[in-house]
Coordinates of C-alpha atoms and ligand atoms in Angstrom, one line a residue:
M1 CA -10.1 -6.2 -30.1
K2 CA -8.5 -4.9 -27.0
E3 CA -5.2 -3.2 -27.0
T4 CA -2.3 -4.4 -25.1
V5 CA -0.6 -3.2 -21.9
F6 CA 2.5 -4.2 -20.8
S7 CA 4.5 -3.5 -17.3
G8 CA 6.9 -4.9 -14.8
V9 CA 8.4 -4.1 -11.4
K10 CA 11.9 -5.6 -10.4
P11 CA 11.7 -8.0 -7.6
T12 CA 14.7 -5.7 -5.7
S13 CA 12.8 -5.5 -2.5
I14 CA 9.0 -4.9 -1.2
P15 CA 7.4 -2.1 -3.7
H16 CA 7.0 1.3 -2.0
I17 CA 4.1 3.8 -2.1
G18 CA 5.8 5.6 -5.3
N19 CA 5.8 2.2 -7.2
Y20 CA 2.1 1.8 -6.0
I21 CA 0.9 5.3 -6.7
G22 CA 3.0 5.7 -9.8
A23 CA 2.4 2.4 -11.6
L24 CA 0.5 -0.4 -9.9
R25 CA -2.7 1.5 -8.9
Q26 CA -3.0 2.3 -12.6
W27 CA -2.4 -1.3 -13.9
V28 CA -5.6 -2.3 -11.9
E29 CA -7.7 0.3 -13.6
L30 CA -6.4 -0.7 -16.9
Q31 CA -7.5 -4.5 -16.6
K32 CA -11.0 -3.3 -17.5
D33 CA -10.3 -2.1 -20.9
Y34 CA -7.1 -3.7 -22.0
N35 CA -5.4 -7.2 -22.5
C36 CA -2.7 -6.8 -19.7
Y37 CA 0.6 -8.4 -19.0
Y38 CA 1.9 -7.7 -15.7
C39 CA 5.4 -9.3 -15.3
I40 CA 8.0 -9.7 -12.4
V41 CA 11.2 -8.7 -14.3
D42 CA 13.8 -10.7 -12.3
D43 CA 16.4 -10.8 -15.5
H44 CA 16.6 -6.9 -14.8
A45 CA 16.7 -7.2 -11.0
I46 CA 20.2 -9.1 -11.6
T47 CA 21.7 -6.2 -13.5
V48 CA 23.0 -5.2 -9.9
P49 CA 24.1 -7.6 -7.2
Q50 CA 21.4 -9.6 -5.8
D51 CA 21.7 -12.7 -2.9
P52 CA 20.0 -15.5 -4.5
K53 CA 18.1 -16.4 -1.3
M54 CA 16.6 -12.9 -0.9
L55 CA 16.0 -12.8 -4.6
R56 CA 14.0 -15.8 -4.6
E57 CA 11.9 -14.5 -1.5
Q58 CA 11.5 -11.0 -3.3
I59 CA 9.9 -12.6 -6.5
Y60 CA 6.9 -14.3 -4.1
A61 CA 6.6 -10.6 -2.5
I62 CA 6.1 -9.0 -5.9
A63 CA 3.5 -11.7 -6.8
A64 CA 1.9 -11.3 -3.6
T65 CA 2.0 -7.5 -4.1
Y66 CA 0.5 -7.8 -7.5
L67 CA -2.4 -9.9 -6.0
A68 CA -2.9 -7.9 -3.2
V69 CA -3.3 -4.3 -4.9
G70 CA -6.0 -6.0 -7.2
I71 CA -4.3 -7.5 -10.1
D72 CA -6.6 -10.3 -11.2
P73 CA -5.0 -13.5 -12.6
K74 CA -8.4 -14.3 -14.5
K75 CA -8.1 -10.9 -16.4
S76 CA -4.7 -10.3 -17.0
T77 CA -1.5 -12.4 -17.5
L78 CA 0.9 -12.3 -14.6
F79 CA 4.0 -13.9 -15.0
L80 CA 7.9 -14.4 -14.2
Q81 CA 10.1 -12.9 -16.8
S82 CA 12.7 -15.4 -16.4
D83 CA 10.3 -18.2 -17.2
V84 CA 9.9 -17.0 -20.8
A85 CA 13.4 -17.5 -22.3
Q86 CA 12.3 -15.4 -25.3
H87 CA 12.9 -12.0 -23.3
T88 CA 16.5 -12.7 -23.1
E89 CA 16.6 -14.0 -26.7
L90 CA 14.7 -11.0 -28.1
G91 CA 17.3 -8.9 -26.0
W92 CA 20.2 -10.3 -27.5
L93 CA 18.9 -9.9 -31.2
L94 CA 18.1 -6.2 -30.4
M95 CA 21.4 -5.6 -28.8
T96 CA 22.9 -6.1 -32.3
Q97 CA 20.7 -3.4 -33.5
T98 CA 21.7 -0.9 -30.7
K99 CA 24.7 1.5 -30.7
M100 CA 26.9 1.8 -27.6
G101 CA 26.3 5.8 -27.8
E102 CA 22.7 5.2 -27.4
L103 CA 22.9 3.3 -24.3
S104 CA 25.4 5.6 -22.8
R105 CA 23.0 8.6 -23.0
M106 CA 20.3 6.7 -20.6
T107 CA 19.8 8.5 -17.3
Q108 CA 19.0 5.4 -15.3
Y109 CA 22.6 3.8 -16.3
K110 CA 24.2 6.8 -15.4
D111 CA 22.7 7.3 -12.2
K112 CA 23.3 3.6 -11.4
S113 CA 26.8 3.5 -12.5
K114 CA 27.8 6.5 -10.6
K115 CA 28.7 4.6 -7.5
T116 CA 31.2 2.2 -9.3
G117 CA 32.2 4.3 -12.2
S118 CA 31.6 3.3 -15.9
E119 CA 34.7 0.9 -16.0
S120 CA 33.2 -1.2 -13.1
A121 CA 29.4 -0.9 -14.0
G122 CA 28.0 -4.2 -15.3
V123 CA 27.6 -5.0 -19.1
G124 CA 23.9 -5.9 -17.8
L125 CA 23.1 -2.6 -16.6
F126 CA 24.4 -1.0 -19.6
A127 CA 22.2 -3.2 -21.9
Y128 CA 19.3 -3.1 -19.4
P129 CA 17.0 -0.7 -21.7
V130 CA 17.3 -3.3 -24.7
L131 CA 15.8 -5.9 -22.4
M132 CA 13.2 -3.7 -21.5
A133 CA 12.5 -3.0 -25.1
A134 CA 12.4 -6.8 -25.7
D135 CA 9.8 -7.2 -22.7
I136 CA 7.6 -4.5 -24.4
L137 CA 7.8 -5.6 -28.1
L138 CA 7.3 -9.3 -27.6
Y139 CA 3.7 -8.7 -27.0
D140 CA 2.7 -6.2 -29.5
T141 CA 2.2 -3.6 -26.6
N142 CA 0.3 -0.5 -27.1
K143 CA 0.5 1.2 -23.6
V144 CA 3.1 0.9 -20.9
P145 CA 2.0 2.2 -17.8
V146 CA 4.9 3.3 -15.7
G147 CA 6.3 6.1 -13.5
H148 CA 8.2 9.3 -15.0
D149 CA 11.8 7.8 -14.4
Q150 CA 10.9 5.2 -17.2
M151 CA 10.0 7.6 -20.0
Q152 CA 13.4 7.6 -21.5
H153 CA 13.4 4.0 -21.8
I154 CA 10.2 4.1 -23.5
E155 CA 11.4 6.4 -26.1
F156 CA 14.1 4.4 -26.7
T157 CA 11.7 1.2 -27.3
R158 CA 10.0 3.3 -29.7
F159 CA 13.2 4.2 -31.6
L160 CA 14.6 0.7 -31.6
A161 CA 11.3 -0.7 -33.0
R162 CA 11.2 1.9 -35.6
R163 CA 14.7 1.3 -36.7
F164 CA 14.1 -2.4 -36.6
N165 CA 11.0 -2.0 -38.9
E166 CA 12.7 0.3 -41.4
K167 CA 15.4 -2.1 -41.9
F168 CA 13.7 -5.4 -41.5
G169 CA 10.1 -4.7 -42.7
Q170 CA 7.0 -4.2 -40.4
T171 CA 7.5 -6.5 -37.3
F172 CA 7.0 -4.4 -34.1
V173 CA 4.1 -2.3 -32.7
L174 CA 5.3 1.0 -31.3
P175 CA 4.2 1.4 -27.9
Q176 CA 3.2 4.6 -26.0
P177 CA 4.0 5.3 -22.1
L178 CA 1.0 6.0 -19.8
I179 CA 2.2 8.4 -17.5
Q180 CA 0.1 9.9 -14.8
K181 CA -0.2 14.0 -14.3
V182 CA 0.1 13.7 -10.4
G183 CA 2.0 11.2 -8.8
A184 CA 4.2 10.0 -11.4
R185 CA 7.2 10.9 -9.4
I186 CA 6.7 10.6 -5.8
M187 CA 9.7 11.9 -3.9
S188 CA 11.6 10.8 -0.9
L189 CA 10.1 11.9 2.5
K190 CA 13.5 12.9 3.3
D191 CA 15.0 14.7 0.1
P192 CA 12.1 16.2 -2.0
S193 CA 14.5 16.6 -4.6
K194 CA 14.9 12.8 -5.1
K195 CA 12.4 10.1 -6.3
M196 CA 11.4 7.8 -3.5
S197 CA 13.3 4.6 -4.2
K198 CA 13.9 1.1 -2.7
S199 CA 17.5 1.7 -2.7
D200 CA 17.2 4.5 -0.1
E201 CA 19.7 3.5 2.4
S202 CA 18.0 4.7 5.8
G203 CA 14.6 3.7 4.6
A204 CA 13.2 6.7 6.5
G205 CA 12.4 8.5 2.9
T206 CA 10.6 5.5 1.6
I207 CA 7.3 3.8 2.8
M208 CA 7.0 0.2 2.0
L209 CA 3.8 -1.8 1.5
T210 CA 4.4 -3.7 4.2
D211 CA 5.2 -1.0 6.8
E212 CA 3.4 -1.4 9.9
D213 CA 1.0 1.3 11.0
D214 CA 3.4 2.7 13.6
V215 CA 6.0 2.8 10.9
I216 CA 4.1 4.6 8.4
Q217 CA 3.0 7.1 11.2
K218 CA 6.7 7.9 12.3
K219 CA 7.7 8.3 8.6
I220 CA 5.2 10.7 7.9
M221 CA 5.6 12.7 11.1
R222 CA 9.2 13.1 10.6
A223 CA 8.8 13.7 6.8
V224 CA 10.9 17.1 6.0
T225 CA 8.7 20.2 5.1
D226 CA 9.1 23.6 3.2
S227 CA 10.8 26.5 4.8
T228 CA 7.7 28.7 4.1
A229 CA 4.7 27.6 6.1
G230 CA 1.0 26.5 4.6
I231 CA -0.3 23.8 2.6
S232 CA -0.4 24.8 -0.9
Y233 CA 0.5 22.8 -4.0
D234 CA 3.5 24.2 -5.8
P235 CA 6.0 21.6 -6.6
E236 CA 8.5 23.9 -7.7
K237 CA 8.5 26.3 -4.6
K238 CA 7.4 24.0 -1.9
P239 CA 8.4 20.6 -3.2
A240 CA 8.2 18.7 0.0
V241 CA 4.7 19.5 1.0
S242 CA 3.5 19.2 -2.5
N243 CA 4.7 15.7 -2.5
L244 CA 2.7 15.1 0.6
M245 CA -0.2 16.5 -1.1
S246 CA 0.2 14.1 -4.1
I247 CA 0.2 11.0 -1.6
Y248 CA -2.9 12.5 -0.1
H249 CA -4.7 12.9 -3.1
H250 CA -4.1 9.6 -4.6
V251 CA -5.2 8.0 -1.2
T252 CA -8.4 9.8 -0.8
G253 CA -9.4 11.2 -4.3
D254 CA -9.6 14.6 -2.9
T255 CA -8.3 17.4 -5.7
M256 CA -5.5 19.7 -4.7
K257 CA -8.0 22.5 -4.3
K258 CA -10.0 20.7 -1.7
I259 CA -6.8 19.6 0.3
E260 CA -5.7 23.4 0.0
D261 CA -9.4 24.4 1.4
D262 CA -9.4 21.7 4.1
F263 CA -5.9 22.3 5.3
G264 CA -5.3 25.9 4.3
G265 CA -5.4 27.6 7.8
K266 CA -3.7 24.4 9.7
G267 CA 0.0 23.8 10.4
Y268 CA 2.1 20.8 8.8
G269 CA 1.8 18.8 11.9
D270 CA -2.2 18.7 11.5
F271 CA -1.8 18.0 7.8
K272 CA 0.6 15.3 8.5
K273 CA -1.4 13.6 11.0
A274 CA -4.2 13.6 8.7
L275 CA -2.2 12.1 5.8
A276 CA -0.9 9.2 8.2
E277 CA -4.4 8.4 9.2
V278 CA -5.7 8.0 5.5
L279 CA -2.4 6.2 4.3
I280 CA -2.5 3.7 7.3
A281 CA -6.3 3.0 6.6
H282 CA -5.5 2.6 2.9
L283 CA -2.4 0.5 3.0
S284 CA -3.2 -1.7 6.2
P285 CA -5.6 -4.2 4.2
I286 CA -3.2 -4.2 1.6
R287 CA -0.3 -5.3 3.9
T288 CA -2.6 -7.9 5.2
K289 CA -3.4 -9.7 1.8
I290 CA 0.3 -9.6 1.0
N291 CA 1.2 -11.4 4.1
E292 CA -1.9 -14.1 3.4
Y293 CA -0.5 -14.7 0.0
L294 CA 3.1 -14.9 1.2
K295 CA 1.8 -17.8 3.2
N296 CA 0.6 -19.9 0.3
P297 CA 3.7 -20.2 -2.1
K298 CA 1.6 -23.0 -4.0
E299 CA -1.1 -20.7 -5.0
L300 CA 1.5 -18.1 -6.0
N301 CA 3.2 -20.7 -7.9
K302 CA 0.0 -21.8 -9.8
I303 CA -0.8 -18.3 -10.7
L304 CA 2.7 -17.8 -12.3
D305 CA 2.5 -21.2 -14.2
E306 CA -0.7 -20.2 -15.7
G307 CA 0.7 -16.9 -16.9
F308 CA 3.7 -18.5 -18.3
E309 CA 1.2 -20.7 -20.4
K310 CA -0.4 -17.8 -21.6
A311 CA 2.7 -15.4 -22.2
H312 CA 5.0 -18.2 -23.8
P313 CA 3.4 -19.1 -27.2
I314 CA 3.1 -15.4 -27.6
A315 CA 6.6 -14.5 -27.1
E316 CA 7.8 -17.7 -29.0
K317 CA 5.9 -16.5 -32.4
K318 CA 7.2 -13.0 -31.8
V319 CA 10.8 -14.3 -31.9
R320 CA 10.4 -16.7 -34.6
A321 CA 9.1 -13.9 -36.6
V322 CA 12.1 -11.7 -35.8
K323 CA 14.6 -14.6 -36.6
D324 CA 13.1 -15.2 -39.9
K325 CA 13.2 -11.7 -40.8
M326 CA 16.9 -11.2 -39.6
G327 CA 17.9 -14.5 -41.7
L328 CA 18.4 -16.6 -38.7
A329 CA 15.8 -19.2 -39.4
R330 CA 16.6 -22.4 -41.4
Ligands
LIG401 P1 15.1 1.3 -7.6 O1 14.6 2.5 -7.0 O2 15.7 0.3 -6.9 O3 15.7 1.7 -8.7 P2 12.2 1.5 -8.7 O4 11.4 1.2 -7.9 O5 12.2 2.8 -9.4 O6 13.6 0.7 -8.1 P3 10.8 -1.0 -10.1 O7 10.5 -1.7 -8.9 O8 11.1 -1.8 -11.5 O9 12.2 0.3 -10.0 O10 9.7 0.2 -10.5 C1 8.5 -0.2 -10.7 C2 7.3 0.8 -11.2 O11 7.4 2.0 -10.3 C3 8.0 1.5 -12.6 O12 6.9 1.9 -13.4 C4 8.7 3.1 -12.0 O13 8.5 4.3 -13.0 C5 7.8 3.4 -10.7 N1 8.4 4.0 -9.7 C6 9.6 3.9 -9.3 N2 9.9 4.9 -8.1 C7 8.8 6.0 -8.3 C8 8.5 7.0 -7.9 N3 9.2 7.4 -6.9 N4 7.2 7.6 -8.0 C9 6.5 7.1 -9.0 N5 6.6 6.1 -9.9 C10 7.7 5.3 -9.3
LIG402 N1 12.9 -0.5 -16.1 C1 11.7 -0.7 -15.1 C2 11.4 -2.2 -15.1 C3 10.8 -2.5 -16.5 C4 9.8 -2.5 -17.2 C5 9.8 -3.3 -18.2 C6 8.7 -1.5 -17.2 C7 11.5 -3.5 -17.0 N2 11.2 -4.1 -18.1 C8 9.1 -3.4 -19.4 C9 7.8 -1.5 -18.0 C10 8.0 -2.3 -19.2 C11 12.4 0.0 -14.0 O1 13.2 0.1 -13.7 N3 11.4 0.4 -13.2

C-alpha cells in the first residue's frame, strides 16, 4: 500500500516562486510514489479578511496553478477544502482538545496578529493550526510536504494526534513533515531577512508565477545584493546572493559548487542576467498553462468535483470514528 501525502495552498493570491520551489515542485515528484491529496485550503484563507469576489477568482487560480505545474488529477486527489465539511467538523472536535497556551505560542499567529494586536486578531486566525491538523489527520496522512515556515504547525499536529490517541485510543496516524534542504525558505528579493510572501506590499520582492517576462527580468535585476562582492553560497554571511543561488539551483538543477565555479569570477550583474534568463524560460510555459486553464472554469469544476468524490468518503469515515470515540455518536 502506498503511503499518503497531504498538502495545501491558501487561495490568498497567485502563488509565488517561494510556494513553487518550497512546496509545489515537491508535490509533483511525490505523485509517483504516494497517494496524494492536494487541497485548496479556502477555509484557511478566510482567517484574514478576503473580498468574496477576489477569493472565488483565486480559488480557480490555485486550481489552475496546481494543474499547470504538473499535478495530475488522474494520479492525485485535487479538491477544495470547503467542499468537504468534515474539515471544519474535525477542526471543532480537535479544538475541544487544544489549550489556549498551545496556540498562542504559534509563530505564524504571532506574526500575523502583530498588525492588529491580539485583542483584535480573529479567533479563526488563532485556531488556524487546529484546522490544519484536521486537514492532515482526516486522511491518515504519513507525509506533509511544506516550506520551512509550516514546521511548527506539523509538530503541533503530531502533538495533538498523540494526545487524542492516548486519551481516546488509537485513531490518528502521526504525520511527518517533508522539508527540502535548499529552497524551503525562499527569501524576499528586497529583504533577504524576510521570507518571500504573497502579502509583500510592494510586490517587488516577490515573483508571482504569472509575472510577465519583463516583470521577472526587472525584479531580478533590482534584487538587493550583499555588501561583499562574489558569487558564493553562504546563507549567514551572504543571505541575498545565497537566496538568488537557491532559486538558480532549483530551476537548473546545478549544484552550488557548479554555480560558484561558473560565476565565481563574474559580478552580480552577470549572475542576475543569467538567473533572469533561466527563470523566464522555466516559468513562461507554466504561466501559459495557468492562463489556458483559467479560460476553462468548467473543466476546473469537473476536476474539483471528482476530487470531492474521492476525498469526502474518507473524511466522513474518519469523523464518524472520532465522534464515536468521543461519545458523540448515537
Ligand atoms: P502568506 O505569505 O500570505 O502567508 P504563504 O505563501 O505563506 O502565504 P500558502 O500559500 O498557504 O501560504 O503556502 C503554500 C506553501 O508554500 C506552504 O507549504 C509554505 O510553507 C510554502 N511557502 C510559502 N512561502 C514560502 C517561501 N518563501 N519559501 C519556501 N516555501 C514557502
Ligand atoms: N498553513 C499552511 C496551509 C495549510 C496546509 C494544510 C499545509 C493549511 N492546511 C495542511 C499542509 C497541510 C500555510 O499557511 N502555508
